[in-house]
Amino acid sequence: MWCSVLQIRVIATTFLLIGVMFLNGGVRLIKDVRADKRLCTARTKARVLRFTYWGEEETPYTLYVPWYEYRDEKGEHFIIEGLVHRHHHPMEHGDEVDFFYDPDAPEDHYYVPCERPMETPLLIFAFGLLTTAACVVGLLYSLTELLL
């Protein structure tokens, strides 16, 4: 055997903890997105004001954040930062997008459907689930080695 049962158990347990942390983070982010969708009952149009870029523009490794401006039902003007994206987004400067916000806290809770806000939490959750499952298999394998 290329490594001992104890080494397998230590490695699997370490990665199990990492997987559980990712699972927990994914669940919390999913709950946050669902809460924002539930709270954000007022609908308006927001204009894409600008983008903030990290890295060279228009490369696969570029991170960017769209900035939106909108007015709530009282006419109050807001400028907020959207979600961080890695892929080229179909939005352009000046485009109008559907925008949902919380009428009680318009600057705190908002939801932009075209940003696909559930994508990242689901990826984090899936990574945690796969890591946890692989670790459980590793731990079960180490137990069978002890019994044989």
Short mmCIF file of C-alpha atoms in Angstrom, two decimals, residues 1 5 26 33 41-43 46 50 59 72-73 85 87 90 106 111 131 141:
data_model
loop_
_atom_site.label_atom_id
_atom_site.label_comp_id
_atom_site.label_asym_id
_atom_site.label_seq_id
_atom_site.Cartn_x
_atom_site.Cartn_y
_atom_site.Cartn_z
CA MET A 1 0.00 0.00 0.00
CA VAL A 5 -4.43 3.74 6.91
CA GLY A 26 -22.92 27.40 -0.07
CA VAL A 33 -30.06 34.96 -2.40
CA THR A 41 -40.81 43.08 -4.17
CA ALA A 42 -40.48 46.48 -5.85
CA ARG A 43 -39.53 46.39 -9.51
CA ALA A 46 -31.73 50.08 -13.61
CA ARG A 50 -20.03 51.55 -15.60
CA THR A 59 -9.56 38.19 -21.24
CA ASP A 72 -36.98 53.80 -6.04
CA GLU A 73 -40.74 54.40 -6.00
CA HIS A 85 -18.27 38.30 -12.77
CA HIS A 87 -17.07 35.73 -17.87
CA PRO A 90 -23.96 40.47 -22.22
CA PRO A 106 -33.64 49.93 -1.30
CA TYR A 111 -31.85 41.36 -6.93
CA THR A 131 -15.39 16.97 -1.41
CA TYR A 141 -12.06 2.62 2.74
#
